[in-house]
Amino acid sequence: MLIDKKSNFDKQDLTFDELDEGFSTREAISEAKRCLNCPKPLCRTGCPIENEIPGFIQSLAKGNVGEASAIISRRSNLPAVCGRVCPHEKQCEAACILNKKGCGIKIGKLERFIADFDAEMAISTVAKPQNAIGKVAVIGSGPAGLTVAGDLAKSGFAVTVFEGQAEPGGVLMYGIPEFRLNKDVVRREIRRIEQYGVVFQTGVVIGPDITVDQLFADGFDAIFIGTGTALPRTLDLPGNTLPGVIQATYFLGMVQLANNGGLNQKEIPVHPGDKVVVIGAGNVAMDAARTALRVGASNVTVVYRRTEADITALRSEYDEAKQEGVNFQWLASPTAFVGNKKVTGLAYEIQQLTDNNQLLGTGQTAVLQADKVILAIGQRPAARIVSSTTGIEVSASGYVITKERPYGMTTRKGVFAGGDVVHEPATVVLAMKEAKKVAAGIAQYVEAKKLIEEC
């Protein structure tokens, strides 16, 4: 059954301005004062990077934003980003003991406030290390790459980040819509990482422009691959090559390029008045659906083969999509893209759930009219770097194989990998969690390498 969410929301109100304005100073300190400062803080165990949550909240409660910011920086290089897009409702905030009373601490908004206030008032200073322990190349400037670069630079390594796009930031810049993550915030976080001595080289594609072998020849002691999952998955269905069938990552990237002024608005693949169907029910699907409305789509429907209870998107993202007017078609399994010279609709088979929650096809089919169909069904790693070098093994699914010791090293000595290129696509903070462990592995490897050279 099609659920058409009718609300009083005016689509003309939809812009790319960041939706959540965050706490005021009074609101932030008031919220911080509610923290119980538990002896065994469950919020910290709920955080993938084990941020010192009670510590920075207590400092904020006393009005000491600089101290709060310093505490956060011990574990995170991207606090303003994490404060906005991390799934707090499933992690730190979900573990808060006050949730039992329905009034858990808004940890994400407090982290965001501290990071924003610190930047606006220029409270914290960054001490750039003087002597480099070693030289590390980082490929990719998404959450994993930025975390590795920041951690290693703070530890005294000379780090150069290579990014194929015109601006660093990876998925933070080109994959998450502006209304969820202001791009000036991403640029600000990157400038702070630069202050530690990290050098960014943009417009450089590893493989065609420069190879891993050449990086080693240039004197890098170790290389980190954090390129994420660049290739979107497709549906092998009739009509999948019709014009108008587009990938969510391509659509979101094109919109961001247009918003940055690097592309004509007419190049955005969804046009004003289009009827749009989005396949998938994760956060990327919600981002694509909400973005389609913002570029002028007259109607947007998300199609999912299971039910509302099974979506992988954050509940808050789903609720906001409904509020903004996105429709949802549940128990619909796509069977074909309809059209002749271009897509005109999506055919699907109506599904039903058995008593043990198994999906069964009913044999009944239907068609949703569409001018554009957006695929948001996941991504996989590209083979560009691996294919241009030797010794780096990948799994059958294309993910880079790494070791436990030193943590994150691939099957080629000195080459490390982390984030989505190693694991299934995850959240920003989970990529950061793994990246922090890999950074420690790189430091261990380079220090051992230098010691052997000296001996």
mmCIF file with all atom_site columns, N, CA, C and O in Angstrom, residues 59-90:
data_model
loop_
_atom_site.group_PDB
_atom_site.id
_atom_site.type_symbol
_atom_site.label_atom_id
_atom_site.label_alt_id
_atom_site.label_comp_id
_atom_site.label_asym_id
_atom_site.label_entity_id
_atom_site.label_seq_id
_atom_site.pdbx_PDB_ins_code
_atom_site.Cartn_x
_atom_site.Cartn_y
_atom_site.Cartn_z
_atom_site.occupancy
_atom_site.B_iso_or_equiv
_atom_site.pdbx_formal_charge
_atom_site.auth_seq_id
_atom_site.auth_comp_id
_atom_site.auth_asym_id
_atom_site.auth_atom_id
_atom_site.pdbx_PDB_model_num
ATOM 1   N N  . SER A 1 59 ? 32.850 20.301 31.627 1.00 0.00 ? 59 SER A N  1
ATOM 2   C CA . SER A 1 59 ? 33.576 21.551 31.359 1.00 0.00 ? 59 SER A CA 1
ATOM 3   C C  . SER A 1 59 ? 32.645 22.607 30.784 1.00 0.00 ? 59 SER A C  1
ATOM 4   O O  . SER A 1 59 ? 32.703 23.785 31.161 1.00 0.00 ? 59 SER A O  1
ATOM 5   N N  . LEU A 1 60 ? 31.776 22.187 29.879 1.00 0.00 ? 60 LEU A N  1
ATOM 6   C CA . LEU A 1 60 ? 30.816 23.121 29.307 1.00 0.00 ? 60 LEU A CA 1
ATOM 7   C C  . LEU A 1 60 ? 29.856 23.632 30.367 1.00 0.00 ? 60 LEU A C  1
ATOM 8   O O  . LEU A 1 60 ? 29.508 24.823 30.388 1.00 0.00 ? 60 LEU A O  1
ATOM 9   N N  . ALA A 1 61 ? 29.427 22.765 31.253 1.00 0.00 ? 61 ALA A N  1
ATOM 10  C CA . ALA A 1 61 ? 28.491 23.161 32.314 1.00 0.00 ? 61 ALA A CA 1
ATOM 11  C C  . ALA A 1 61 ? 29.083 24.265 33.188 1.00 0.00 ? 61 ALA A C  1
ATOM 12  O O  . ALA A 1 61 ? 28.358 25.096 33.744 1.00 0.00 ? 61 ALA A O  1
ATOM 13  N N  . LYS A 1 62 ? 30.422 24.287 33.292 1.00 0.00 ? 62 LYS A N  1
ATOM 14  C CA . LYS A 1 62 ? 31.109 25.326 34.076 1.00 0.00 ? 62 LYS A CA 1
ATOM 15  C C  . LYS A 1 62 ? 31.434 26.551 33.225 1.00 0.00 ? 62 LYS A C  1
ATOM 16  O O  . LYS A 1 62 ? 32.064 27.497 33.708 1.00 0.00 ? 62 LYS A O  1
ATOM 17  N N  . GLY A 1 63 ? 31.053 26.513 31.944 1.00 0.00 ? 63 GLY A N  1
ATOM 18  C CA . GLY A 1 63 ? 31.307 27.637 31.053 1.00 0.00 ? 63 GLY A CA 1
ATOM 19  C C  . GLY A 1 63 ? 32.678 27.635 30.428 1.00 0.00 ? 63 GLY A C  1
ATOM 20  O O  . GLY A 1 63 ? 33.067 28.605 29.774 1.00 0.00 ? 63 GLY A O  1
ATOM 21  N N  . ASN A 1 64 ? 33.439 26.544 30.577 1.00 0.00 ? 64 ASN A N  1
ATOM 22  C CA . ASN A 1 64 ? 34.796 26.485 30.045 1.00 0.00 ? 64 ASN A CA 1
ATOM 23  C C  . ASN A 1 64 ? 34.787 25.759 28.695 1.00 0.00 ? 64 ASN A C  1
ATOM 24  O O  . ASN A 1 64 ? 35.077 24.567 28.596 1.00 0.00 ? 64 ASN A O  1
ATOM 25  N N  . VAL A 1 65 ? 34.462 26.517 27.652 1.00 0.00 ? 65 VAL A N  1
ATOM 26  C CA . VAL A 1 65 ? 34.346 25.919 26.318 1.00 0.00 ? 65 VAL A CA 1
ATOM 27  C C  . VAL A 1 65 ? 35.709 25.483 25.795 1.00 0.00 ? 65 VAL A C  1
ATOM 28  O O  . VAL A 1 65 ? 35.832 24.459 25.117 1.00 0.00 ? 65 VAL A O  1
ATOM 29  N N  . GLY A 1 66 ? 36.742 26.244 26.084 1.00 0.00 ? 66 GLY A N  1
ATOM 30  C CA . GLY A 1 66 ? 38.079 25.894 25.620 1.00 0.00 ? 66 GLY A CA 1
ATOM 31  C C  . GLY A 1 66 ? 38.524 24.546 26.166 1.00 0.00 ? 66 GLY A C  1
ATOM 32  O O  . GLY A 1 66 ? 39.070 23.720 25.411 1.00 0.00 ? 66 GLY A O  1
ATOM 33  N N  . GLU A 1 67 ? 38.289 24.313 27.437 1.00 0.00 ? 67 GLU A N  1
ATOM 34  C CA . GLU A 1 67 ? 38.650 23.024 28.031 1.00 0.00 ? 67 GLU A CA 1
ATOM 35  C C  . GLU A 1 67 ? 37.811 21.908 27.435 1.00 0.00 ? 67 GLU A C  1
ATOM 36  O O  . GLU A 1 67 ? 38.319 20.811 27.152 1.00 0.00 ? 67 GLU A O  1
ATOM 37  N N  . ALA A 1 68 ? 36.521 22.181 27.242 1.00 0.00 ? 68 ALA A N  1
ATOM 38  C CA . ALA A 1 68 ? 35.633 21.176 26.646 1.00 0.00 ? 68 ALA A CA 1
ATOM 39  C C  . ALA A 1 68 ? 36.118 20.806 25.254 1.00 0.00 ? 68 ALA A C  1
ATOM 40  O O  . ALA A 1 68 ? 36.145 19.628 24.877 1.00 0.00 ? 68 ALA A O  1
ATOM 41  N N  . SER A 1 69 ? 36.517 21.807 24.475 1.00 0.00 ? 69 SER A N  1
ATOM 42  C CA . SER A 1 69 ? 37.007 21.557 23.120 1.00 0.00 ? 69 SER A CA 1
ATOM 43  C C  . SER A 1 69 ? 38.300 20.751 23.144 1.00 0.00 ? 69 SER A C  1
ATOM 44  O O  . SER A 1 69 ? 38.498 19.848 22.321 1.00 0.00 ? 69 SER A O  1
ATOM 45  N N  . ALA A 1 70 ? 39.191 21.057 24.080 1.00 0.00 ? 70 ALA A N  1
ATOM 46  C CA . ALA A 1 70 ? 40.456 20.326 24.192 1.00 0.00 ? 70 ALA A CA 1
ATOM 47  C C  . ALA A 1 70 ? 40.212 18.860 24.530 1.00 0.00 ? 70 ALA A C  1
ATOM 48  O O  . ALA A 1 70 ? 40.897 17.961 24.024 1.00 0.00 ? 70 ALA A O  1
ATOM 49  N N  . ILE A 1 71 ? 39.223 18.603 25.371 1.00 0.00 ? 71 ILE A N  1
ATOM 50  C CA . ILE A 1 71 ? 38.887 17.220 25.733 1.00 0.00 ? 71 ILE A CA 1
ATOM 51  C C  . ILE A 1 71 ? 38.377 16.461 24.514 1.00 0.00 ? 71 ILE A C  1
ATOM 52  O O  . ILE A 1 71 ? 38.766 15.325 24.254 1.00 0.00 ? 71 ILE A O  1
ATOM 53  N N  . ILE A 1 72 ? 37.501 17.093 23.735 1.00 0.00 ? 72 ILE A N  1
ATOM 54  C CA . ILE A 1 72 ? 36.969 16.444 22.530 1.00 0.00 ? 72 ILE A CA 1
ATOM 55  C C  . ILE A 1 72 ? 38.095 16.138 21.542 1.00 0.00 ? 72 ILE A C  1
ATOM 56  O O  . ILE A 1 72 ? 38.131 15.057 20.942 1.00 0.00 ? 72 ILE A O  1
ATOM 57  N N  . SER A 1 73 ? 39.018 17.082 21.386 1.00 0.00 ? 73 SER A N  1
ATOM 58  C CA . SER A 1 73 ? 40.068 16.929 20.375 1.00 0.00 ? 73 SER A CA 1
ATOM 59  C C  . SER A 1 73 ? 41.022 15.779 20.684 1.00 0.00 ? 73 SER A C  1
ATOM 60  O O  . SER A 1 73 ? 41.758 15.340 19.804 1.00 0.00 ? 73 SER A O  1
ATOM 61  N N  . ARG A 1 74 ? 41.005 15.284 21.907 1.00 0.00 ? 74 ARG A N  1
ATOM 62  C CA . ARG A 1 74 ? 41.856 14.133 22.233 1.00 0.00 ? 74 ARG A CA 1
ATOM 63  C C  . ARG A 1 74 ? 41.395 12.882 21.509 1.00 0.00 ? 74 ARG A C  1
ATOM 64  O O  . ARG A 1 74 ? 42.187 11.959 21.300 1.00 0.00 ? 74 ARG A O  1
ATOM 65  N N  . ARG A 1 75 ? 40.123 12.832 21.122 1.00 0.00 ? 75 ARG A N  1
ATOM 66  C CA . ARG A 1 75 ? 39.590 11.642 20.462 1.00 0.00 ? 75 ARG A CA 1
ATOM 67  C C  . ARG A 1 75 ? 39.052 11.917 19.061 1.00 0.00 ? 75 ARG A C  1
ATOM 68  O O  . ARG A 1 75 ? 38.911 10.998 18.264 1.00 0.00 ? 75 ARG A O  1
ATOM 69  N N  . SER A 1 76 ? 38.717 13.152 18.744 1.00 0.00 ? 76 SER A N  1
ATOM 70  C CA . SER A 1 76 ? 38.049 13.443 17.468 1.00 0.00 ? 76 SER A CA 1
ATOM 71  C C  . SER A 1 76 ? 38.702 14.607 16.746 1.00 0.00 ? 76 SER A C  1
ATOM 72  O O  . SER A 1 76 ? 39.010 15.637 17.351 1.00 0.00 ? 76 SER A O  1
ATOM 73  N N  . ASN A 1 77 ? 38.893 14.443 15.432 1.00 0.00 ? 77 ASN A N  1
ATOM 74  C CA . ASN A 1 77 ? 39.372 15.522 14.572 1.00 0.00 ? 77 ASN A CA 1
ATOM 75  C C  . ASN A 1 77 ? 38.227 16.228 13.856 1.00 0.00 ? 77 ASN A C  1
ATOM 76  O O  . ASN A 1 77 ? 38.461 17.222 13.155 1.00 0.00 ? 77 ASN A O  1
ATOM 77  N N  . LEU A 1 78 ? 37.000 15.719 14.008 1.00 0.00 ? 78 LEU A N  1
ATOM 78  C CA . LEU A 1 78 ? 35.854 16.256 13.262 1.00 0.00 ? 78 LEU A CA 1
ATOM 79  C C  . LEU A 1 78 ? 34.644 16.485 14.168 1.00 0.00 ? 78 LEU A C  1
ATOM 80  O O  . LEU A 1 78 ? 33.542 16.013 13.888 1.00 0.00 ? 78 LEU A O  1
ATOM 81  N N  . PRO A 1 79 ? 34.803 17.214 15.277 1.00 0.00 ? 79 PRO A N  1
ATOM 82  C CA . PRO A 1 79 ? 33.686 17.347 16.219 1.00 0.00 ? 79 PRO A CA 1
ATOM 83  C C  . PRO A 1 79 ? 32.466 18.061 15.662 1.00 0.00 ? 79 PRO A C  1
ATOM 84  O O  . PRO A 1 79 ? 31.331 17.687 15.959 1.00 0.00 ? 79 PRO A O  1
ATOM 85  N N  . ALA A 1 80 ? 32.690 19.096 14.838 1.00 0.00 ? 80 ALA A N  1
ATOM 86  C CA . ALA A 1 80 ? 31.545 19.827 14.287 1.00 0.00 ? 80 ALA A CA 1
ATOM 87  C C  . ALA A 1 80 ? 30.769 18.969 13.298 1.00 0.00 ? 80 ALA A C  1
ATOM 88  O O  . ALA A 1 80 ? 29.546 19.105 13.163 1.00 0.00 ? 80 ALA A O  1
ATOM 89  N N  . VAL A 1 81 ? 31.476 18.067 12.611 1.00 0.00 ? 81 VAL A N  1
ATOM 90  C CA . VAL A 1 81 ? 30.820 17.135 11.687 1.00 0.00 ? 81 VAL A CA 1
ATOM 91  C C  . VAL A 1 81 ? 30.071 16.066 12.471 1.00 0.00 ? 81 VAL A C  1
ATOM 92  O O  . VAL A 1 81 ? 28.885 15.803 12.228 1.00 0.00 ? 81 VAL A O  1
ATOM 93  N N  . CYS A 1 82 ? 30.759 15.447 13.428 1.00 0.00 ? 82 CYS A N  1
ATOM 94  C CA . CYS A 1 82 ? 30.123 14.381 14.220 1.00 0.00 ? 82 CYS A CA 1
ATOM 95  C C  . CYS A 1 82 ? 28.911 14.910 14.979 1.00 0.00 ? 82 CYS A C  1
ATOM 96  O O  . CYS A 1 82 ? 27.906 14.222 15.118 1.00 0.00 ? 82 CYS A O  1
ATOM 97  N N  . GLY A 1 83 ? 29.017 16.141 15.475 1.00 0.00 ? 83 GLY A N  1
ATOM 98  C CA . GLY A 1 83 ? 27.899 16.718 16.215 1.00 0.00 ? 83 GLY A CA 1
ATOM 99  C C  . GLY A 1 83 ? 26.658 16.877 15.369 1.00 0.00 ? 83 GLY A C  1
ATOM 100 O O  . GLY A 1 83 ? 25.545 16.983 15.887 1.00 0.00 ? 83 GLY A O  1
ATOM 101 N N  . ARG A 1 84 ? 26.833 16.877 14.038 1.00 0.00 ? 84 ARG A N  1
ATOM 102 C CA . ARG A 1 84 ? 25.709 17.063 13.131 1.00 0.00 ? 84 ARG A CA 1
ATOM 103 C C  . ARG A 1 84 ? 25.189 15.755 12.527 1.00 0.00 ? 84 ARG A C  1
ATOM 104 O O  . ARG A 1 84 ? 23.972 15.572 12.415 1.00 0.00 ? 84 ARG A O  1
ATOM 105 N N  . VAL A 1 85 ? 26.072 14.874 12.094 1.00 0.00 ? 85 VAL A N  1
ATOM 106 C CA . VAL A 1 85 ? 25.616 13.743 11.280 1.00 0.00 ? 85 VAL A CA 1
ATOM 107 C C  . VAL A 1 85 ? 25.799 12.368 11.917 1.00 0.00 ? 85 VAL A C  1
ATOM 108 O O  . VAL A 1 85 ? 25.363 11.368 11.339 1.00 0.00 ? 85 VAL A O  1
ATOM 109 N N  . CYS A 1 86 ? 26.449 12.274 13.073 1.00 0.00 ? 86 CYS A N  1
ATOM 110 C CA . CYS A 1 86 ? 26.572 10.954 13.699 1.00 0.00 ? 86 CYS A CA 1
ATOM 111 C C  . CYS A 1 86 ? 25.197 10.457 14.155 1.00 0.00 ? 86 CYS A C  1
ATOM 112 O O  . CYS A 1 86 ? 24.358 11.267 14.566 1.00 0.00 ? 86 CYS A O  1
ATOM 113 N N  . PRO A 1 87 ? 24.976 9.146  14.118 1.00 0.00 ? 87 PRO A N  1
ATOM 114 C CA . PRO A 1 87 ? 23.689 8.593  14.583 1.00 0.00 ? 87 PRO A CA 1
ATOM 115 C C  . PRO A 1 87 ? 23.627 8.516  16.101 1.00 0.00 ? 87 PRO A C  1
ATOM 116 O O  . PRO A 1 87 ? 23.609 7.450  16.697 1.00 0.00 ? 87 PRO A O  1
ATOM 117 N N  . HIS A 1 88 ? 23.595 9.690  16.744 1.00 0.00 ? 88 HIS A N  1
ATOM 118 C CA . HIS A 1 88 ? 23.628 9.734  18.208 1.00 0.00 ? 88 HIS A CA 1
ATOM 119 C C  . HIS A 1 88 ? 22.489 8.931  18.834 1.00 0.00 ? 88 HIS A C  1
ATOM 120 O O  . HIS A 1 88 ? 22.652 8.325  19.889 1.00 0.00 ? 88 HIS A O  1
ATOM 121 N N  . GLU A 1 89 ? 21.351 8.930  18.158 1.00 0.00 ? 89 GLU A N  1
ATOM 122 C CA . GLU A 1 89 ? 20.182 8.253  18.709 1.00 0.00 ? 89 GLU A CA 1
ATOM 123 C C  . GLU A 1 89 ? 20.382 6.750  18.823 1.00 0.00 ? 89 GLU A C  1
ATOM 124 O O  . GLU A 1 89 ? 19.666 6.076  19.557 1.00 0.00 ? 89 GLU A O  1
ATOM 125 N N  . LYS A 1 90 ? 21.392 6.212  18.090 1.00 0.00 ? 90 LYS A N  1
ATOM 126 C CA . LYS A 1 90 ? 21.694 4.779  18.169 1.00 0.00 ? 90 LYS A CA 1
ATOM 127 C C  . LYS A 1 90 ? 22.965 4.506  18.968 1.00 0.00 ? 90 LYS A C  1
ATOM 128 O O  . LYS A 1 90 ? 23.298 3.338  19.204 1.00 0.00 ? 90 LYS A O  1
#
